Amino acid sequence: LEIKKLLDDFARSLTEANAYYSDLEESIPSLTLEESKTFAKNLLAWRAAAYLPLTERIKNFLLWSKNQELLDIAKRRLDYIKNNIARVNLTTNATVGDLLQESTVNLHYAESSHRRARQVFVAFYSSNDATYYLKSSLESLARAYTLFFELGKVVSEVVPR
């Protein structure tokens, strides 16, 4: 419900921005040189204050949405890895256990940062706050995948072919 409201707010804000541009466009042909300069300054100020922050929030929201898909895939991959490690009886291998633990912790951090980014979107804090949490989530997710690959290498060295 909160996300639906956020999407509705984005759509409303984009509609308002479009209307603003349309209204301005009609006045352009009749502007004098001096009025054109004032018009350009006002337009730049409006873009900096209203339009650019909106597009930044939308961009971050799209990134957040895609990040959810990546997190879901990573959770399934970790479950798959854990099942395969159990199947080949490597659950007691210290290196494998350490890598699994660190992978799990990084995935947990990624999910936690992802949830914080969602809270930022819903509460309408600055886009910089959302960017921080999205970056943190993606970094933890990348670290988890690096560990998945390391696990694969260790398992392939330990398990006879």
GROMACS .gro file of N, CA and C in nm:
model
  483
    1LEU      N    1   0.083  -0.120   0.000
    1LEU     CA    2   0.000   0.000   0.000
    1LEU      C    3   0.087   0.126   0.000
    2GLU      N    4   0.194   0.124   0.081
    2GLU     CA    5   0.284   0.240   0.084
    2GLU      C    6   0.353   0.260  -0.050
    3ILE      N    7   0.392   0.150  -0.114
    3ILE     CA    8   0.460   0.160  -0.243
    3ILE      C    9   0.361   0.208  -0.349
    4LYS      N   10   0.237   0.163  -0.344
    4LYS     CA   11   0.135   0.210  -0.439
    4LYS      C   12   0.117   0.360  -0.424
    5LYS      N   13   0.112   0.409  -0.301
    5LYS     CA   14   0.098   0.553  -0.278
    5LYS      C   15   0.220   0.627  -0.334
    6LEU      N   16   0.337   0.570  -0.314
    6LEU     CA   17   0.459   0.632  -0.366
    6LEU      C   18   0.455   0.640  -0.518
    7LEU      N   19   0.414   0.532  -0.583
    7LEU     CA   20   0.404   0.532  -0.729
    7LEU      C   21   0.300   0.634  -0.776
    8ASP      N   22   0.189   0.642  -0.705
    8ASP     CA   23   0.086   0.743  -0.738
    8ASP      C   24   0.142   0.884  -0.723
    9ASP      N   25   0.220   0.906  -0.619
    9ASP     CA   26   0.283   1.038  -0.599
    9ASP      C   27   0.381   1.070  -0.711
   10PHE      N   28   0.458   0.969  -0.754
   10PHE     CA   29   0.550   0.990  -0.866
   10PHE      C   30   0.471   1.029  -0.992
   11ALA      N   31   0.366   0.954  -1.019
   11ALA     CA   32   0.285   0.981  -1.139
   11ALA      C   33   0.224   1.121  -1.132
   12ARG      N   34   0.172   1.159  -1.016
   12ARG     CA   35   0.113   1.292  -0.999
   12ARG      C   36   0.219   1.400  -1.019
   13SER      N   37   0.336   1.382  -0.959
   13SER     CA   38   0.443   1.481  -0.972
   13SER      C   39   0.492   1.494  -1.115
   14LEU      N   40   0.502   1.383  -1.186
   14LEU     CA   41   0.544   1.388  -1.327
   14LEU      C   42   0.436   1.457  -1.412
   15THR      N   43   0.311   1.431  -1.381
   15THR     CA   44   0.202   1.498  -1.453
   15THR      C   45   0.207   1.649  -1.428
   16GLU      N   46   0.233   1.688  -1.303
   16GLU     CA   47   0.245   1.830  -1.271
   16GLU      C   48   0.364   1.893  -1.344
   17ALA      N   49   0.475   1.822  -1.349
   17ALA     CA   50   0.593   1.874  -1.419
   17ALA      C   51   0.563   1.891  -1.568
   18ASN      N   52   0.495   1.795  -1.624
   18ASN     CA   53   0.458   1.804  -1.766
   18ASN      C   54   0.366   1.923  -1.790
   19ALA      N   55   0.270   1.943  -1.701
   19ALA     CA   56   0.179   2.057  -1.713
   19ALA      C   57   0.255   2.189  -1.701
   20TYR      N   58   0.350   2.192  -1.609
   20TYR     CA   59   0.432   2.312  -1.590
   20TYR      C   60   0.507   2.346  -1.719
   21TYR      N   61   0.571   2.245  -1.780
   21TYR     CA   62   0.642   2.266  -1.905
   21TYR      C   63   0.547   2.311  -2.016
   22SER      N   64   0.430   2.248  -2.022
   22SER     CA   65   0.333   2.284  -2.126
   22SER      C   66   0.288   2.430  -2.111
   23ASP      N   67   0.261   2.471  -1.988
   23ASP     CA   68   0.221   2.610  -1.963
   23ASP      C   69   0.332   2.707  -2.004
   24LEU      N   70   0.454   2.672  -1.970
   24LEU     CA   71   0.567   2.759  -2.005
   24LEU      C   72   0.587   2.767  -2.156
   25GLU      N   73   0.570   2.655  -2.222
   25GLU     CA   74   0.594   2.649  -2.366
   25GLU      C   75   0.506   2.747  -2.443
   26GLU      N   76   0.383   2.766  -2.395
   26GLU     CA   77   0.291   2.857  -2.463
   26GLU      C   78   0.336   3.002  -2.455
   27SER      N   79   0.410   3.036  -2.350
   27SER     CA   80   0.451   3.176  -2.333
   27SER      C   81   0.582   3.211  -2.404
   28ILE      N   82   0.655   3.114  -2.449
   28ILE     CA   83   0.787   3.138  -2.507
   28ILE      C   84   0.785   3.228  -2.631
   29PRO      N   85   0.698   3.206  -2.726
   29PRO     CA   86   0.705   3.288  -2.848
   29PRO      C   87   0.689   3.439  -2.825
   30SER      N   88   0.620   3.478  -2.721
   30SER     CA   89   0.594   3.621  -2.700
   30SER      C   90   0.695   3.690  -2.608
   31LEU      N   91   0.798   3.619  -2.564
   31LEU     CA   92   0.895   3.677  -2.470
   31LEU      C   93   0.992   3.771  -2.539
   32THR      N   94   1.024   3.878  -2.470
   32THR     CA   95   1.130   3.968  -2.516
   32THR      C   96   1.264   3.907  -2.475
   33LEU      N   97   1.371   3.968  -2.517
   33LEU     CA   98   1.504   3.919  -2.482
   33LEU      C   99   1.523   3.920  -2.330
   34GLU      N  100   1.488   4.027  -2.267
   34GLU     CA  101   1.503   4.039  -2.121
   34GLU      C  102   1.413   3.938  -2.050
   35GLU      N  103   1.292   3.922  -2.097
   35GLU     CA  104   1.199   3.825  -2.038
   35GLU      C  105   1.251   3.682  -2.059
   36SER      N  106   1.317   3.659  -2.172
   36SER     CA  107   1.374   3.526  -2.199
   36SER      C  108   1.484   3.492  -2.099
   37LYS      N  109   1.564   3.591  -2.065
   37LYS     CA  110   1.669   3.568  -1.965
   37LYS      C  111   1.608   3.534  -1.830
   38THR      N  112   1.508   3.609  -1.790
   38THR     CA  113   1.440   3.583  -1.662
   38THR      C  114   1.372   3.445  -1.667
   39PHE      N  115   1.309   3.417  -1.780
   39PHE     CA  116   1.243   3.288  -1.799
   39PHE      C  117   1.343   3.173  -1.782
   40ALA      N  118   1.458   3.184  -1.844
   40ALA     CA  119   1.561   3.079  -1.836
   40ALA      C  120   1.610   3.062  -1.694
   41LYS      N  121   1.633   3.172  -1.623
   41LYS     CA  122   1.676   3.163  -1.483
   41LYS      C  123   1.571   3.095  -1.397
   42ASN      N  124   1.446   3.134  -1.417
   42ASN     CA  125   1.336   3.075  -1.340
   42ASN      C  126   1.319   2.926  -1.371
   43LEU      N  127   1.335   2.892  -1.498
   43LEU     CA  128   1.323   2.752  -1.537
   43LEU      C  129   1.435   2.668  -1.474
   44LEU      N  130   1.556   2.719  -1.478
   44LEU     CA  131   1.669   2.648  -1.416
   44LEU      C  132   1.648   2.632  -1.266
   45ALA      N  133   1.598   2.735  -1.202
   45ALA     CA  134   1.573   2.727  -1.058
   45ALA      C  135   1.465   2.625  -1.028
   46TRP      N  136   1.359   2.624  -1.108
   46TRP     CA  137   1.251   2.527  -1.087
   46TRP      C  138   1.303   2.384  -1.109
   47ARG      N  139   1.380   2.365  -1.214
   47ARG     CA  140   1.435   2.230  -1.240
   47ARG      C  141   1.522   2.182  -1.124
   48ALA      N  142   1.606   2.272  -1.073
   48ALA     CA  143   1.695   2.234  -0.963
   48ALA      C  144   1.616   2.205  -0.835
   49ALA      N  145   1.509   2.281  -0.811
   49ALA     CA  146   1.434   2.266  -0.686
   49ALA      C  147   1.327   2.158  -0.693
   50ALA      N  148   1.268   2.136  -0.809
   50ALA     CA  149   1.153   2.046  -0.817
   50ALA      C  150   1.176   1.923  -0.905
   51TYR      N  151   1.220   1.947  -1.027
   51TYR     CA  152   1.227   1.838  -1.124
   51TYR      C  153   1.343   1.742  -1.101
   52LEU      N  154   1.462   1.795  -1.082
   52LEU     CA  155   1.579   1.708  -1.064
   52LEU      C  156   1.569   1.620  -0.938
   53PRO      N  157   1.525   1.674  -0.824
   53PRO     CA  158   1.506   1.585  -0.708
   53PRO      C  159   1.402   1.475  -0.734
   54LEU      N  160   1.298   1.510  -0.808
   54LEU     CA  161   1.195   1.410  -0.841
   54LEU      C  162   1.255   1.299  -0.927
   55THR      N  163   1.329   1.336  -1.030
   55THR     CA  164   1.387   1.233  -1.116
   55THR      C  165   1.491   1.149  -1.042
   56GLU      N  166   1.562   1.210  -0.948
   56GLU     CA  167   1.659   1.135  -0.868
   56GLU      C  168   1.586   1.033  -0.779
   57ARG      N  169   1.476   1.073  -0.720
   57ARG     CA  170   1.397   0.981  -0.637
   57ARG      C  171   1.342   0.866  -0.721
   58ILE      N  172   1.294   0.897  -0.840
   58ILE     CA  173   1.239   0.793  -0.928
   58ILE      C  174   1.350   0.697  -0.970
   59LYS      N  175   1.465   0.751  -1.006
   59LYS     CA  176   1.579   0.668  -1.045
   59LYS      C  177   1.618   0.574  -0.931
   60ASN      N  178   1.627   0.629  -0.811
   60ASN     CA  179   1.662   0.547  -0.696
   60ASN      C  180   1.554   0.442  -0.666
   61PHE      N  181   1.428   0.479  -0.686
   61PHE     CA  182   1.321   0.382  -0.664
   61PHE      C  183   1.331   0.267  -0.764
   62LEU      N  184   1.361   0.298  -0.888
   62LEU     CA  185   1.377   0.192  -0.989
   62LEU      C  186   1.494   0.101  -0.953
   63LEU      N  187   1.602   0.162  -0.907
   63LEU     CA  188   1.716   0.083  -0.863
   63LEU      C  189   1.679  -0.004  -0.744
   64TRP      N  190   1.604   0.051  -0.651
   64TRP     CA  191   1.558  -0.024  -0.534
   64TRP      C  192   1.472  -0.142  -0.578
   65SER      N  193   1.383  -0.119  -0.674
   65SER     CA  194   1.295  -0.226  -0.723
   65SER      C  195   1.377  -0.340  -0.783
   66LYS      N  196   1.476  -0.305  -0.863
   66LYS     CA  197   1.562  -0.407  -0.925
   66LYS      C  198   1.645  -0.478  -0.819
   67ASN      N  199   1.687  -0.403  -0.718
   67ASN     CA  200   1.766  -0.462  -0.610
   67ASN      C  201   1.686  -0.572  -0.538
   68GLN      N  202   1.554  -0.553  -0.526
   68GLN     CA  203   1.471  -0.656  -0.462
   68GLN      C  204   1.480  -0.786  -0.540
   69GLU      N  205   1.475  -0.777  -0.672
   69GLU     CA  206   1.487  -0.896  -0.756
   69GLU      C  207   1.623  -0.963  -0.734
   70LEU      N  208   1.729  -0.882  -0.728
   70LEU     CA  209   1.863  -0.937  -0.708
   70LEU      C  210   1.876  -1.005  -0.572
   71LEU      N  211   1.815  -0.947  -0.470
   71LEU     CA  212   1.817  -1.008  -0.337
   71LEU      C  213   1.744  -1.142  -0.337
   72ASP      N  214   1.631  -1.148  -0.402
   72ASP     CA  215   1.556  -1.273  -0.409
   72ASP      C  216   1.637  -1.383  -0.479
   73ILE      N  217   1.705  -1.346  -0.586
   73ILE     CA  218   1.790  -1.442  -0.657
   73ILE      C  219   1.905  -1.487  -0.568
   74ALA      N  220   1.967  -1.394  -0.498
   74ALA     CA  221   2.080  -1.428  -0.410
   74ALA      C  222   2.036  -1.521  -0.297
   75LYS      N  223   1.917  -1.497  -0.241
   75LYS     CA  224   1.868  -1.586  -0.134
   75LYS      C  225   1.846  -1.727  -0.187
   76ARG      N  226   1.789  -1.738  -0.307
   76ARG     CA  227   1.771  -1.871  -0.366
   76ARG      C  228   1.905  -1.938  -0.394
   77ARG      N  229   2.001  -1.860  -0.443
   77ARG     CA  230   2.134  -1.914  -0.471
   77ARG      C  231   2.200  -1.964  -0.343
   78LEU      N  232   2.191  -1.886  -0.236
   78LEU     CA  233   2.251  -1.928  -0.109
   78LEU      C  234   2.186  -2.057  -0.058
   79ASP      N  235   2.055  -2.067  -0.068
   79ASP     CA  236   1.987  -2.191  -0.029
   79ASP      C  237   2.036  -2.309  -0.113
   80TYR      N  238   2.051  -2.286  -0.243
   80TYR     CA  239   2.100  -2.390  -0.333
   80TYR      C  240   2.241  -2.433  -0.293
   81ILE      N  241   2.326  -2.336  -0.264
   81ILE     CA  242   2.464  -2.366  -0.224
   81ILE      C  243   2.465  -2.445  -0.094
   82LYS      N  244   2.387  -2.401   0.004
   82LYS     CA  245   2.381  -2.472   0.132
   82LYS      C  246   2.334  -2.616   0.114
   83ASN      N  247   2.234  -2.637   0.031
   83ASN     CA  248   2.185  -2.773   0.006
   83ASN      C  249   2.291  -2.859  -0.060
   84ASN      N  250   2.363  -2.804  -0.155
   84ASN     CA  251   2.468  -2.880  -0.223
   84ASN      C  252   2.585  -2.911  -0.130
   85ILE      N  253   2.618  -2.816  -0.044
   85ILE     CA  254   2.727  -2.840   0.052
   85ILE      C  255   2.687  -2.951   0.149
   86ALA      N  256   2.563  -2.952   0.191
   86ALA     CA  257   2.515  -3.059   0.280
   86ALA      C  258   2.514  -3.193   0.205
   87ARG      N  259   2.476  -3.189   0.078
   87ARG     CA  260   2.468  -3.312  -0.002
   87ARG      C  261   2.604  -3.378  -0.018
   88VAL      N  262   2.711  -3.299  -0.028
   88VAL     CA  263   2.845  -3.357  -0.044
   88VAL      C  264   2.919  -3.364   0.090
   89ASN      N  265   2.846  -3.348   0.199
   89ASN     CA  266   2.899  -3.364   0.335
   89ASN      C  267   3.016  -3.270   0.366
   90LEU      N  268   3.000  -3.143   0.332
   90LEU     CA  269   3.105  -3.046   0.362
   90LEU      C  270   3.063  -2.946   0.471
   91THR      N  271   2.956  -2.977   0.540
   91THR     CA  272   2.906  -2.882   0.641
   91THR      C  273   3.002  -2.866   0.758
   92THR      N  274   3.091  -2.962   0.778
   92THR     CA  275   3.187  -2.952   0.889
   92THR      C  276   3.321  -2.892   0.848
   93ASN      N  277   3.339  -2.867   0.719
   93ASN     CA  278   3.463  -2.807   0.671
   93ASN      C  279   3.469  -2.662   0.719
   94ALA      N  280   3.575  -2.628   0.792
   94ALA     CA  281   3.586  -2.495   0.853
   94ALA      C  282   3.585  -2.383   0.751
   95THR      N  283   3.660  -2.399   0.643
   95THR     CA  284   3.665  -2.295   0.541
   95THR      C  285   3.528  -2.275   0.477
   96VAL      N  286   3.464  -2.384   0.445
   96VAL     CA  287   3.329  -2.377   0.386
   96VAL      C  288   3.232  -2.312   0.485
   97GLY      N  289   3.240  -2.352   0.610
   97GLY     CA  290   3.153  -2.294   0.712
   97GLY      C  291   3.174  -2.144   0.728
   98ASP      N  292   3.300  -2.102   0.728
   98ASP     CA  293   3.329  -1.959   0.741
   98ASP      C  294   3.276  -1.880   0.621
   99LEU      N  295   3.296  -1.934   0.502
   99LEU     CA  296   3.248  -1.866   0.382
   99LEU      C  297   3.095  -1.861   0.378
  100LEU      N  298   3.031  -1.969   0.419
  100LEU     CA  299   2.885  -1.970   0.426
  100LEU      C  300   2.833  -1.866   0.525
  101GLN      N  301   2.899  -1.861   0.641
  101GLN     CA  302   2.858  -1.765   0.743
  101GLN      C  303   2.875  -1.622   0.693
  102GLU      N  304   2.988  -1.594   0.633
  102GLU     CA  305   3.012  -1.459   0.584
  102GLU      C  306   2.916  -1.424   0.470
  103SER      N  307   2.885  -1.520   0.384
  103SER     CA  308   2.787  -1.498   0.277
  103SER      C  309   2.651  -1.464   0.336
  104THR      N  310   2.611  -1.539   0.437
  104THR     CA  311   2.482  -1.518   0.502
  104THR      C  312   2.476  -1.380   0.567
  105VAL      N  313   2.584  -1.342   0.634
  105VAL     CA  314   2.590  -1.210   0.699
  105VAL      C  315   2.581  -1.098   0.595
  106ASN      N  316   2.653  -1.112   0.485
  106ASN     CA  317   2.649  -1.008   0.381
  106ASN      C  318   2.510  -0.999   0.317
  107LEU      N  319   2.448  -1.112   0.298
  107LEU     CA  320   2.312  -1.110   0.243
  107LEU      C  321   2.215  -1.045   0.342
  108HIS      N  322   2.236  -1.072   0.470
  108HIS     CA  323   2.154  -1.008   0.573
  108HIS      C  324   2.174  -0.856   0.571
  109TYR      N  325   2.298  -0.811   0.562
  109TYR     CA  326   2.327  -0.666   0.554
  109TYR      C  327   2.262  -0.605   0.430
  110ALA      N  328   2.270  -0.676   0.319
  110ALA     CA  329   2.209  -0.627   0.195
  110ALA      C  330   2.058  -0.610   0.212
  111GLU      N  331   1.995  -0.707   0.274
  111GLU     CA  332   1.850  -0.699   0.297
  111GLU      C  333   1.816  -0.587   0.394
  112SER      N  334   1.895  -0.573   0.498
  112SER     CA  335   1.871  -0.468   0.597
  112SER      C  336   1.882  -0.329   0.534
  113SER      N  337   1.985  -0.307   0.455
  113SER     CA  338   2.001  -0.178   0.387
  113SER      C  339   1.888  -0.155   0.287
  114HIS      N  340   1.845  -0.262   0.223
  114HIS     CA  341   1.734  -0.252   0.127
  114HIS      C  342   1.606  -0.208   0.199
  115ARG      N  343   1.581  -0.266   0.316
  115ARG     CA  344   1.463  -0.226   0.395
  115ARG      C  345   1.473  -0.080   0.438
  116ARG      N  346   1.593  -0.037   0.476
  116ARG     CA  347   1.612   0.104   0.516
  116ARG      C  348   1.586   0.198   0.397
  117ALA      N  349   1.631   0.158   0.280
  117ALA     CA  350   1.606   0.240   0.161
  117ALA      C  351   1.456   0.251   0.137
  118ARG      N  352   1.384   0.142   0.157
  118ARG     CA  353   1.237   0.145   0.142
  118ARG      C  354   1.175   0.245   0.240
  119GLN      N  355   1.222   0.242   0.363
  119GLN     CA  356   1.171   0.336   0.464
  119GLN      C  357   1.197   0.480   0.422
  120VAL      N  358   1.313   0.504   0.363
  120VAL     CA  359   1.347   0.637   0.316
  120VAL      C  360   1.249   0.681   0.207
  121PHE      N  361   1.219   0.592   0.114
  121PHE     CA  362   1.126   0.627   0.007
  121PHE      C  363   0.988   0.658   0.063
  122VAL      N  364   0.941   0.574   0.151
  122VAL     CA  365   0.806   0.591   0.205
  122VAL      C  366   0.796   0.717   0.289
  123ALA      N  367   0.902   0.750   0.361
  123ALA     CA  368   0.900   0.867   0.449
  123ALA      C  369   0.939   0.995   0.375
  124PHE      N  370   0.975   0.985   0.247
  124PHE     CA  371   1.011   1.101   0.165
  124PHE      C  372   1.131   1.178   0.218
  125TYR      N  373   1.231   1.105   0.268
  125TYR     CA  374   1.356   1.172   0.303
  125TYR      C  375   1.429   1.205   0.174
  126SER      N  376   1.546   1.261   0.187
  126SER     CA  377   1.620   1.302   0.067
  126SER      C  378   1.668   1.180  -0.012
  127SER      N  379   1.686   1.201  -0.140
  127SER     CA  380   1.736   1.095  -0.227
  127SER      C  381   1.875   1.050  -0.188
  128ASN      N  382   1.952   1.141  -0.129
  128ASN     CA  383   2.086   1.105  -0.085
  128ASN      C  384   2.080   0.996   0.022
  129ASP      N  385   1.980   1.002   0.109
  129ASP     CA  386   1.964   0.898   0.211
  129ASP      C  387   1.935   0.764   0.144
  130ALA      N  388   1.846   0.763   0.046
  130ALA     CA  389   1.814   0.639  -0.025
  130ALA      C  390   1.935   0.588  -0.100
  131THR      N  391   2.009   0.677  -0.162
  131THR     CA  392   2.129   0.637  -0.237
  131THR      C  393   2.230   0.569  -0.145
  132TYR      N  394   2.248   0.622  -0.027
  132TYR     CA  395   2.341   0.563   0.069
  132TYR      C  396   2.301   0.418   0.100
  133TYR      N  397   2.174   0.395   0.130
  133TYR     CA  398   2.129   0.260   0.165
  133TYR      C  399   2.130   0.167   0.044
  134LEU      N  400   2.095   0.219  -0.072
  134LEU     CA  401   2.100   0.136  -0.192
  134LEU      C  402   2.243   0.093  -0.223
  135LYS      N  403   2.335   0.187  -0.212
  135LYS     CA  404   2.477   0.155  -0.236
  135LYS      C  405   2.525   0.051  -0.136
  136SER      N  406   2.490   0.069  -0.011
  136SER     CA  407   2.529  -0.026   0.093
  136SER      C  408   2.472  -0.164   0.065
  137SER      N  409   2.346  -0.169   0.025
  137SER     CA  410   2.283  -0.297  -0.006
  137SER      C  411   2.352  -0.366  -0.123
  138LEU      N  412   2.378  -0.291  -0.228
  138LEU     CA  413   2.442  -0.349  -0.347
  138LEU      C  414   2.585  -0.394  -0.318
  139GLU      N  415   2.657  -0.318  -0.234
  139GLU     CA  416   2.793  -0.358  -0.198
  139GLU      C  417   2.792  -0.489  -0.119
  140SER      N  418   2.698  -0.503  -0.025
  140SER     CA  419   2.688  -0.627   0.053
  140SER      C  420   2.646  -0.742  -0.037
  141LEU      N  421   2.557  -0.716  -0.129
  141LEU     CA  422   2.514  -0.819  -0.223
  141LEU      C  423   2.631  -0.863  -0.312
  142ALA      N  424   2.710  -0.768  -0.358
  142ALA     CA  425   2.827  -0.802  -0.440
  142ALA      C  426   2.927  -0.885  -0.359
  143ARG      N  427   2.946  -0.849  -0.234
  143ARG     CA  428   3.037  -0.926  -0.148
  143ARG      C  429   2.985  -1.068  -0.129
  144ALA      N  430   2.853  -1.083  -0.110
  144ALA     CA  431   2.795  -1.217  -0.096
  144ALA      C  432   2.823  -1.301  -0.221
  145TYR      N  433   2.809  -1.241  -0.338
  145TYR     CA  434   2.836  -1.316  -0.462
  145TYR      C  435   2.983  -1.351  -0.476
  146THR      N  436   3.071  -1.262  -0.433
  146THR     CA  437   3.213  -1.293  -0.435
  146THR      C  438   3.240  -1.416  -0.348
  147LEU      N  439   3.174  -1.420  -0.233
  147LEU     CA  440   3.190  -1.534  -0.142
  147LEU      C  441   3.128  -1.661  -0.201
  148PHE      N  442   3.019  -1.647  -0.275
  148PHE     CA  443   2.960  -1.764  -0.342
  148PHE      C  444   3.063  -1.826  -0.437
  149PHE      N  445   3.134  -1.740  -0.512
  149PHE     CA  446   3.235  -1.791  -0.604
  149PHE      C  447   3.352  -1.856  -0.529
  150GLU      N  448   3.392  -1.794  -0.419
  150GLU     CA  449   3.498  -1.853  -0.337
  150GLU      C  450   3.454  -1.989  -0.283
  151LEU      N  451   3.330  -1.999  -0.241
  151LEU     CA  452   3.277  -2.127  -0.195
  151LEU      C  453   3.284  -2.231  -0.305
  152GLY      N  454   3.248  -2.191  -0.425
  152GLY     CA  455   3.254  -2.283  -0.538
  152GLY      C  456   3.395  -2.335  -0.561
  153LYS      N  457   3.493  -2.247  -0.550
  153LYS     CA  458   3.632  -2.288  -0.568
  153LYS      C  459   3.675  -2.386  -0.459
  154VAL      N  460   3.642  -2.354  -0.334
  154VAL     CA  461   3.681  -2.440  -0.222
  154VAL      C  462   3.615  -2.578  -0.237
  155VAL      N  463   3.488  -2.579  -0.269
  155VAL     CA  464   3.416  -2.707  -0.284
  155VAL      C  465   3.477  -2.789  -0.397
  156SER      N  466   3.508  -2.723  -0.508
  156SER     CA  467   3.565  -2.798  -0.622
  156SER      C  468   3.704  -2.854  -0.588
  157GLU      N  469   3.777  -2.789  -0.496
  157GLU     CA  470   3.909  -2.839  -0.455
  157GLU      C  471   3.894  -2.957  -0.359
  158VAL      N  472   3.791  -2.956  -0.279
  158VAL     CA  473   3.774  -3.058  -0.175
  158VAL      C  474   3.701  -3.182  -0.227
  159VAL      N  475   3.603  -3.161  -0.312
  159VAL     CA  476   3.523  -3.273  -0.361
  159VAL      C  477   3.595  -3.339  -0.477
  160PRO      N  478   3.616  -3.470  -0.469
  160PRO     CA  479   3.682  -3.539  -0.581
  160PRO      C  480   3.591  -3.543  -0.704
  161ARG      N  481   3.652  -3.539  -0.819
  161ARG     CA  482   3.574  -3.540  -0.944
  161ARG      C  483   3.547  -3.679  -0.989
   0.00000   0.00000   0.00000
